[in-house]
CSV table of C-alpha atoms in Angstrom, one decimal:
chain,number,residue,atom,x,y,z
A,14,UNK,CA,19.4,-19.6,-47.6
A,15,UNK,CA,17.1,-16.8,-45.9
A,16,UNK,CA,14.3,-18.8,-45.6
A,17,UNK,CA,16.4,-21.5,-43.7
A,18,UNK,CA,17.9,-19.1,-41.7
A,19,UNK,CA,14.3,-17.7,-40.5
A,20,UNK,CA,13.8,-21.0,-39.6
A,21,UNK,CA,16.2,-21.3,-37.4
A,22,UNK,CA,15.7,-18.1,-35.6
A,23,UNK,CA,14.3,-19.0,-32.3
A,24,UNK,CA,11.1,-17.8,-31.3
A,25,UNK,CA,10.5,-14.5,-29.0
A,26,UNK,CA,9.9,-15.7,-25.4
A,27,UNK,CA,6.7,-15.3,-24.3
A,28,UNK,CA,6.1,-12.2,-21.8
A,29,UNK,CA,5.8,-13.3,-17.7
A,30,UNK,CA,2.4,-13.7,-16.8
A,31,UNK,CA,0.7,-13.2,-13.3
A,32,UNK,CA,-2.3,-15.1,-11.7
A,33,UNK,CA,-4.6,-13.3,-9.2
A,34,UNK,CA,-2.1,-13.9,-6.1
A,35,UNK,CA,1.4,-12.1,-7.3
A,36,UNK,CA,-0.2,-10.2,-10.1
A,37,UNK,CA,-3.5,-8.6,-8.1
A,38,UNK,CA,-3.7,-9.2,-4.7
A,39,UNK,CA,-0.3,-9.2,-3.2
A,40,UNK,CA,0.6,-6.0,-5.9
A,41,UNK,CA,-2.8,-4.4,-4.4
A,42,UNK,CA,-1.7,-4.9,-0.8
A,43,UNK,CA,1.9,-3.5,-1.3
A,44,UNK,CA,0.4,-0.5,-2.8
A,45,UNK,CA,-2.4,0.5,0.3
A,46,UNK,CA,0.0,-0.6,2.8
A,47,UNK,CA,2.2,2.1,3.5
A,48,UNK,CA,3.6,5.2,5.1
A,49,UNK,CA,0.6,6.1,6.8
A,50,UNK,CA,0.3,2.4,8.4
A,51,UNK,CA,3.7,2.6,10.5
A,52,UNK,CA,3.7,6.8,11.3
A,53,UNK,CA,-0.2,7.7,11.5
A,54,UNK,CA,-2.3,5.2,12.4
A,55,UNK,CA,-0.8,4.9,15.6
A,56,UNK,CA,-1.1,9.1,15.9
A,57,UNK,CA,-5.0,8.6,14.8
A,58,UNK,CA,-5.6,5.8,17.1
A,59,UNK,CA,-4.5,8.2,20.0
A,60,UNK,CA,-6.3,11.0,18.5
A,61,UNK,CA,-9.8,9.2,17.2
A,62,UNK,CA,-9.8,6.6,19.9
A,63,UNK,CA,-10.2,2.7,18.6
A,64,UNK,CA,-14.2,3.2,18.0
A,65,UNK,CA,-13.6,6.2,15.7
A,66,UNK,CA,-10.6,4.9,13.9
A,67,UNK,CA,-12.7,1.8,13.1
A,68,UNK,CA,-15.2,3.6,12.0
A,69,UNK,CA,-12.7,5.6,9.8
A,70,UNK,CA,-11.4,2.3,8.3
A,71,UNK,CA,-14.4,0.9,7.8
A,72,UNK,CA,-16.0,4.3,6.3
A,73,UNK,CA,-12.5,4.2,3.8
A,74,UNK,CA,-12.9,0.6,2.8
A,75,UNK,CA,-16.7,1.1,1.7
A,76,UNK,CA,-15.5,3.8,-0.5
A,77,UNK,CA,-12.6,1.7,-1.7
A,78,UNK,CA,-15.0,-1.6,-1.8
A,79,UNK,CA,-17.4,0.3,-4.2
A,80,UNK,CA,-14.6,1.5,-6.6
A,81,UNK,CA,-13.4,-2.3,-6.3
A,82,UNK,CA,-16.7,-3.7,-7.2
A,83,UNK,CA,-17.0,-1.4,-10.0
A,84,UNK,CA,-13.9,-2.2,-11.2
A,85,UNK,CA,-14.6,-6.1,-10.7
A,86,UNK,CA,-17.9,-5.3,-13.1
A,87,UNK,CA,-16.1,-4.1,-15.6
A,88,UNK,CA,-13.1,-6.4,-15.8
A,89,UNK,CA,-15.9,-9.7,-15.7
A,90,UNK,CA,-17.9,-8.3,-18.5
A,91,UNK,CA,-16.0,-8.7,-21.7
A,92,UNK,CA,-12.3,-9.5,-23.0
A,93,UNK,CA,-9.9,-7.4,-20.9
A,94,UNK,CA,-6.6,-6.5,-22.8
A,95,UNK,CA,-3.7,-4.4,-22.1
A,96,UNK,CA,-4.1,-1.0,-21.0
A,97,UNK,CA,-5.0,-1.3,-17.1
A,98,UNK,CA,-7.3,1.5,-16.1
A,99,UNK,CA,-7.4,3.3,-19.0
A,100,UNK,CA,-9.0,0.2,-21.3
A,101,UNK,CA,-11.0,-0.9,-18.7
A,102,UNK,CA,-12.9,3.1,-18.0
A,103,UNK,CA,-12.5,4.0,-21.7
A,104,UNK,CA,-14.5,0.3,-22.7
A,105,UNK,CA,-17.0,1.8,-20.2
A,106,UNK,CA,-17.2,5.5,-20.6
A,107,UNK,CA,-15.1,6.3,-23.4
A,108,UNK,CA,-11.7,7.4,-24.1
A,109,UNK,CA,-12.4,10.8,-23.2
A,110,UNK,CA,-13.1,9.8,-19.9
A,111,UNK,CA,-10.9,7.4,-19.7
A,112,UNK,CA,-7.5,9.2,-21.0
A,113,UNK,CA,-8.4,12.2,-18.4
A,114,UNK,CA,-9.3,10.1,-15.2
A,115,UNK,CA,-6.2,7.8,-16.7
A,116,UNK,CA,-3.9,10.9,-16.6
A,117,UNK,CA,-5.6,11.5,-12.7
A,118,UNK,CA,-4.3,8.1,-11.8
A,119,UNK,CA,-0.6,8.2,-12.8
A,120,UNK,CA,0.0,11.9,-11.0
A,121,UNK,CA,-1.7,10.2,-8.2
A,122,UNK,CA,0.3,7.4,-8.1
A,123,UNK,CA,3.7,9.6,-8.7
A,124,UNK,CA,2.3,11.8,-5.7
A,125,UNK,CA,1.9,8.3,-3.4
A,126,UNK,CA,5.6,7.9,-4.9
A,127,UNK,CA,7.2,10.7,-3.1
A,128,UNK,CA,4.5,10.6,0.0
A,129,UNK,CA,5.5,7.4,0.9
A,130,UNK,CA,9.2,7.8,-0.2
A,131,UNK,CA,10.0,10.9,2.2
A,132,UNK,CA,8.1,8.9,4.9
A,133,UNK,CA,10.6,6.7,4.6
A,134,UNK,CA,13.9,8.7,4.2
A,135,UNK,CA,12.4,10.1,7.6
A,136,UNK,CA,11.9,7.1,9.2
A,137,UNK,CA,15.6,5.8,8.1
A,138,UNK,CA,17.3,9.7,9.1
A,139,UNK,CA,15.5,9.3,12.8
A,140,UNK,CA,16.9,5.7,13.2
A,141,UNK,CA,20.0,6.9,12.1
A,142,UNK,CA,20.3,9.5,14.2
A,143,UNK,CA,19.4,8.1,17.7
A,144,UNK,CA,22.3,5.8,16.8
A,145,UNK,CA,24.5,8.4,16.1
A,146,UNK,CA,25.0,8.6,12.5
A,147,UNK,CA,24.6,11.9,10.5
A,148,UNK,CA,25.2,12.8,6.8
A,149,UNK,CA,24.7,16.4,6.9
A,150,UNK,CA,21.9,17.2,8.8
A,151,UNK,CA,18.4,16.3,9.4
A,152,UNK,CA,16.8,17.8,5.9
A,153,UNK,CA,20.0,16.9,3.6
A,154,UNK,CA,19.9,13.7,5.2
A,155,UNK,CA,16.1,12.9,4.2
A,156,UNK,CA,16.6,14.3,0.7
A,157,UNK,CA,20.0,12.0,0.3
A,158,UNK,CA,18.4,8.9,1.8
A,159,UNK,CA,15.3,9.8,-0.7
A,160,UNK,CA,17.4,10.3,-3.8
A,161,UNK,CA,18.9,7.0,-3.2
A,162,UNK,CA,15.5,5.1,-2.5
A,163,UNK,CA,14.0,5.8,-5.5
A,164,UNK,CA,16.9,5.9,-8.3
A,165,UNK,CA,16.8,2.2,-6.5
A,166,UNK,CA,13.1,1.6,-7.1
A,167,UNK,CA,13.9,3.1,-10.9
A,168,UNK,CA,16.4,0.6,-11.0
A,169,UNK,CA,14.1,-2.3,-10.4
A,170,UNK,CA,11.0,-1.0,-12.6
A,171,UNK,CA,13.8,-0.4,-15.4
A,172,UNK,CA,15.1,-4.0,-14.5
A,173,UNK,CA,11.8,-5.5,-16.0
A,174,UNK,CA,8.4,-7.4,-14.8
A,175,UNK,CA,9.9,-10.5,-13.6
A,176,UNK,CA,12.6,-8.7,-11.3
A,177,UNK,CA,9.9,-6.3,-10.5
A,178,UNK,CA,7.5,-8.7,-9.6
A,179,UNK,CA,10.5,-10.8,-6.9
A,180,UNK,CA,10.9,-7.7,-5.2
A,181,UNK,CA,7.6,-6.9,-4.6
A,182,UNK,CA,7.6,-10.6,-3.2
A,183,UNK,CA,11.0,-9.7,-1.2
A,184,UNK,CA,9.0,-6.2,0.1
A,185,UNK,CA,5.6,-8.1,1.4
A,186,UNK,CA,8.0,-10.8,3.2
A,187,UNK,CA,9.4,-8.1,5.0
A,188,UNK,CA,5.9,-6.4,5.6
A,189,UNK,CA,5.2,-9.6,7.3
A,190,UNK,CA,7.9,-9.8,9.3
A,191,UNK,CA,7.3,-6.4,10.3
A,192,UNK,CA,3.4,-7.6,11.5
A,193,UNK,CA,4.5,-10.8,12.8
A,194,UNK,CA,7.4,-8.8,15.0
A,195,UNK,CA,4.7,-6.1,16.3
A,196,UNK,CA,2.3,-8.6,17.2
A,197,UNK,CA,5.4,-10.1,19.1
A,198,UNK,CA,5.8,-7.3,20.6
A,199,UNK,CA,2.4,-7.0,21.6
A,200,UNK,CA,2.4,-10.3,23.5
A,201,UNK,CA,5.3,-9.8,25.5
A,202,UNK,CA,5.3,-9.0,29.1
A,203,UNK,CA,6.2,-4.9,29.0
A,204,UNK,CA,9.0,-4.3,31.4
A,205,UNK,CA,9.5,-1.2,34.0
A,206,UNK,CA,11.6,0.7,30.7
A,207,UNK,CA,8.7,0.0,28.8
A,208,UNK,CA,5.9,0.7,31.4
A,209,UNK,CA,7.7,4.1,32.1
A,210,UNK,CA,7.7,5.1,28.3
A,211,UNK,CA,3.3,4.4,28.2
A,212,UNK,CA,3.3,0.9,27.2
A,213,UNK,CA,1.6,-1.6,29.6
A,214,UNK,CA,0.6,-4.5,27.2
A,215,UNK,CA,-2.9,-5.8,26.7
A,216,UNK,CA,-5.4,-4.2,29.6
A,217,UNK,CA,-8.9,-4.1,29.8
A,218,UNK,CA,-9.0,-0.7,31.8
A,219,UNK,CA,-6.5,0.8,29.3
A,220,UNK,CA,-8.2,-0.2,25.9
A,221,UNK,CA,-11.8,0.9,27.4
A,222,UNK,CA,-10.0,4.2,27.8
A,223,UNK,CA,-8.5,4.5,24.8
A,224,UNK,CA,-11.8,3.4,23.2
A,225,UNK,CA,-13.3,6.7,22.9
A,226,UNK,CA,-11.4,9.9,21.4
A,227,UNK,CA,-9.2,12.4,23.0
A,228,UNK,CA,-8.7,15.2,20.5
A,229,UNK,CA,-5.2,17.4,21.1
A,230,UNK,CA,-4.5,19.9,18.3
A,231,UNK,CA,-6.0,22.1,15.8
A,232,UNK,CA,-6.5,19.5,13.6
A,233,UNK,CA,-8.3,17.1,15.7
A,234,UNK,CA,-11.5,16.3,14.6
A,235,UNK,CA,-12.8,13.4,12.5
A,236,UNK,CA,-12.6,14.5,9.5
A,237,UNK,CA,-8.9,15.6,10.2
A,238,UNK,CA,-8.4,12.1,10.7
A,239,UNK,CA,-10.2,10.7,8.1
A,240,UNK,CA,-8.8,12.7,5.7
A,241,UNK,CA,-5.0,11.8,7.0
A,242,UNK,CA,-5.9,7.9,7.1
A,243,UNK,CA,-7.7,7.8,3.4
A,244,UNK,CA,-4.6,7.7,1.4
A,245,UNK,CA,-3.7,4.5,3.2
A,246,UNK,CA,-6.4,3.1,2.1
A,247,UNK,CA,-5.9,3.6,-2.0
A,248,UNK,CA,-3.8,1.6,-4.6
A,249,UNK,CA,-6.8,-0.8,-5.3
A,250,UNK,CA,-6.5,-0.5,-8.6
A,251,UNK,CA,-2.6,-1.5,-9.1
A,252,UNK,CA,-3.7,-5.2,-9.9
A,253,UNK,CA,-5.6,-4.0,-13.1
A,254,UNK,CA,-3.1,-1.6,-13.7
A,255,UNK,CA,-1.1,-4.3,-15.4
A,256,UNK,CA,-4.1,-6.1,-16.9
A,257,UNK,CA,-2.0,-6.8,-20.4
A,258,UNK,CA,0.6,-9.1,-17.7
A,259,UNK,CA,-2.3,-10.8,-16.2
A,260,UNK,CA,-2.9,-14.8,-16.9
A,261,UNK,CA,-6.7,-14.3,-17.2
A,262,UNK,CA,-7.2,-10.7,-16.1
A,263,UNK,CA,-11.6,-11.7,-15.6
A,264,UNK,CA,-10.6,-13.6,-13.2
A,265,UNK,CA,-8.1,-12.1,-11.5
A,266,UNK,CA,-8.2,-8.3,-10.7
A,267,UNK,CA,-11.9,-8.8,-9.2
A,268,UNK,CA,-10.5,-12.0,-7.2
A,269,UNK,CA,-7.2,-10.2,-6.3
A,270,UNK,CA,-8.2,-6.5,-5.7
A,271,UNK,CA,-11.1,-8.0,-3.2
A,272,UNK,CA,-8.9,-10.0,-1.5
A,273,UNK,CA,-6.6,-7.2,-1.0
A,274,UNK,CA,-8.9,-5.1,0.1
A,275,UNK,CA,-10.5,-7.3,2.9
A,276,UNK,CA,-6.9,-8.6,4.1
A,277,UNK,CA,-5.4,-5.3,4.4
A,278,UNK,CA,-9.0,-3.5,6.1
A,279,UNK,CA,-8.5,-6.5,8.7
A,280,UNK,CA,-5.1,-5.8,9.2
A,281,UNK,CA,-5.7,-2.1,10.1
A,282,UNK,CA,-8.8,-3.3,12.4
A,283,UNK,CA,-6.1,-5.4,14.6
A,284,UNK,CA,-3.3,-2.6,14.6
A,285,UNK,CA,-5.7,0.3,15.7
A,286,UNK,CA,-6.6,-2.5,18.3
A,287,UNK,CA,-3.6,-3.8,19.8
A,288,UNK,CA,-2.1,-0.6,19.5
A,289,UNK,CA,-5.6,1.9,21.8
């Protein structure tokens, strides 16, 4: 009969949830890190000098630390469901408010798309290049390498939240191995190639030189800088972005995005460091 058949059917599976680790903190991290980390910093280090550039990061992460506080406030005081941002302003200020500044943060995050995309089509043409490998040229080569990164990255938000969420696992283990091969790099002994090209590993005379700023350019000032590094700084509020996937979202995005936030503003502290 029907009713036996109903019966039978199995039931839906139930959707993947996150805790505060995969689902906040490590999502947070993946979405400040970025672009600006491997092909500016180093450019605003030389620029700002490490005592400026701190204060630069540290200027950045109280204005991200507020917004993640707020966020943490809002997210703690009630039932969070799905939505992400725009439940958790709207609840707050209403959906007026919420829709428009909700409509803010997906152009923003489609801009950080394409920022960090082309920052990395660049980064892949140049490597490409000084090993003797060219498409077309230098522009048609960017744009080719870019059209290909991010029909791949369509391919894995199409793909679902579980396969989105082991590739964002498979993307910070190679951000790690990325830290853990610079700070390698760091350590080692710098040979006469190496000393010729500027780098002289860890010296006291060096770093106390590079310590205070050495502006070059029209656009070097501190705010030029600040205003380059700040982007690199956003994507705090990925975690409760996805507050509907979250295991107990209270608990999580204010855990997670705090987390991120501190983790991240320390790693930046030791880069701008090792590299003045």
């Amino acid at each position: 009969s029907e009713e036996d058949e109903d019966d039978q059917k199995e039931p839906p599976p139930e959707p993947t949830r996150f805790g505060w680790v995969q689902g906040v903190m490590i999502r947070c991290m993946l979405n400040i890190w970025g672009v600006i980390l491997y092909l500016r910093l180093p450019w605003i280090t030389a620029q700002a000098g490490i005592g400026l550039t701190w204060v630069i990061i540290m200027l950045s992460t109280c204005i991200t630390g507020i917004t993640g506080l707020s966020t943490s406030a809002i997210a703690t005081n009630g039932k969070v469901k799905g939505g992400g941002t725009y439940f958790l302003i709207s609840r707050s200020l209403g959906p007026e408010l919420g829709g428009s500044i909700g409509l803010i943060f997906a152009f923003a995050n489609a801009v950080a798309v394409a920022m960090h995309t082309v920052g990395f089509a660049e980064t892949v043409t140049d490597l490409m290049r000084d090993n003797g490998a060219v498409m077309v040229d230098r522009i048609n080569d960017i744009r080719i390498i870019g059209i290909i990164t991010v029909t791949c990255l369509l391919g894995i938000s199409m793909a679902g939240m579980a396969w989105e969420s082991k590739a964002q696992i498979v993307f910070f283990l190679l951000i790690m191995i990325s830290f853990a091969s610079y700070i390698v790099g760091t350590i080692m002994p710098a040979s006469e190639e190496k000393q010729a090209k500027g780098f002289f590993s860890y010296r006291g005379d060096i770093f106390a030189e590079n310590f205070v700023p050495s502006w070059r350019g029209p656009g070097g000032s501190f705010f030029g800088m600040f205003s380059i590094f700040f982007p690199s700084a956003t994507g705090i509020l990925a975690g409760a972005n996805i507050s509907g996937d979250l295991k107990n979202p209270a608990v999580a995005i204010p855990r997670g995005t705090l987390m991120a936030i501190f983790w991240t503003t320390f790693s930046y502290l030791v880069i701008s460091a090792t590299i003045g």
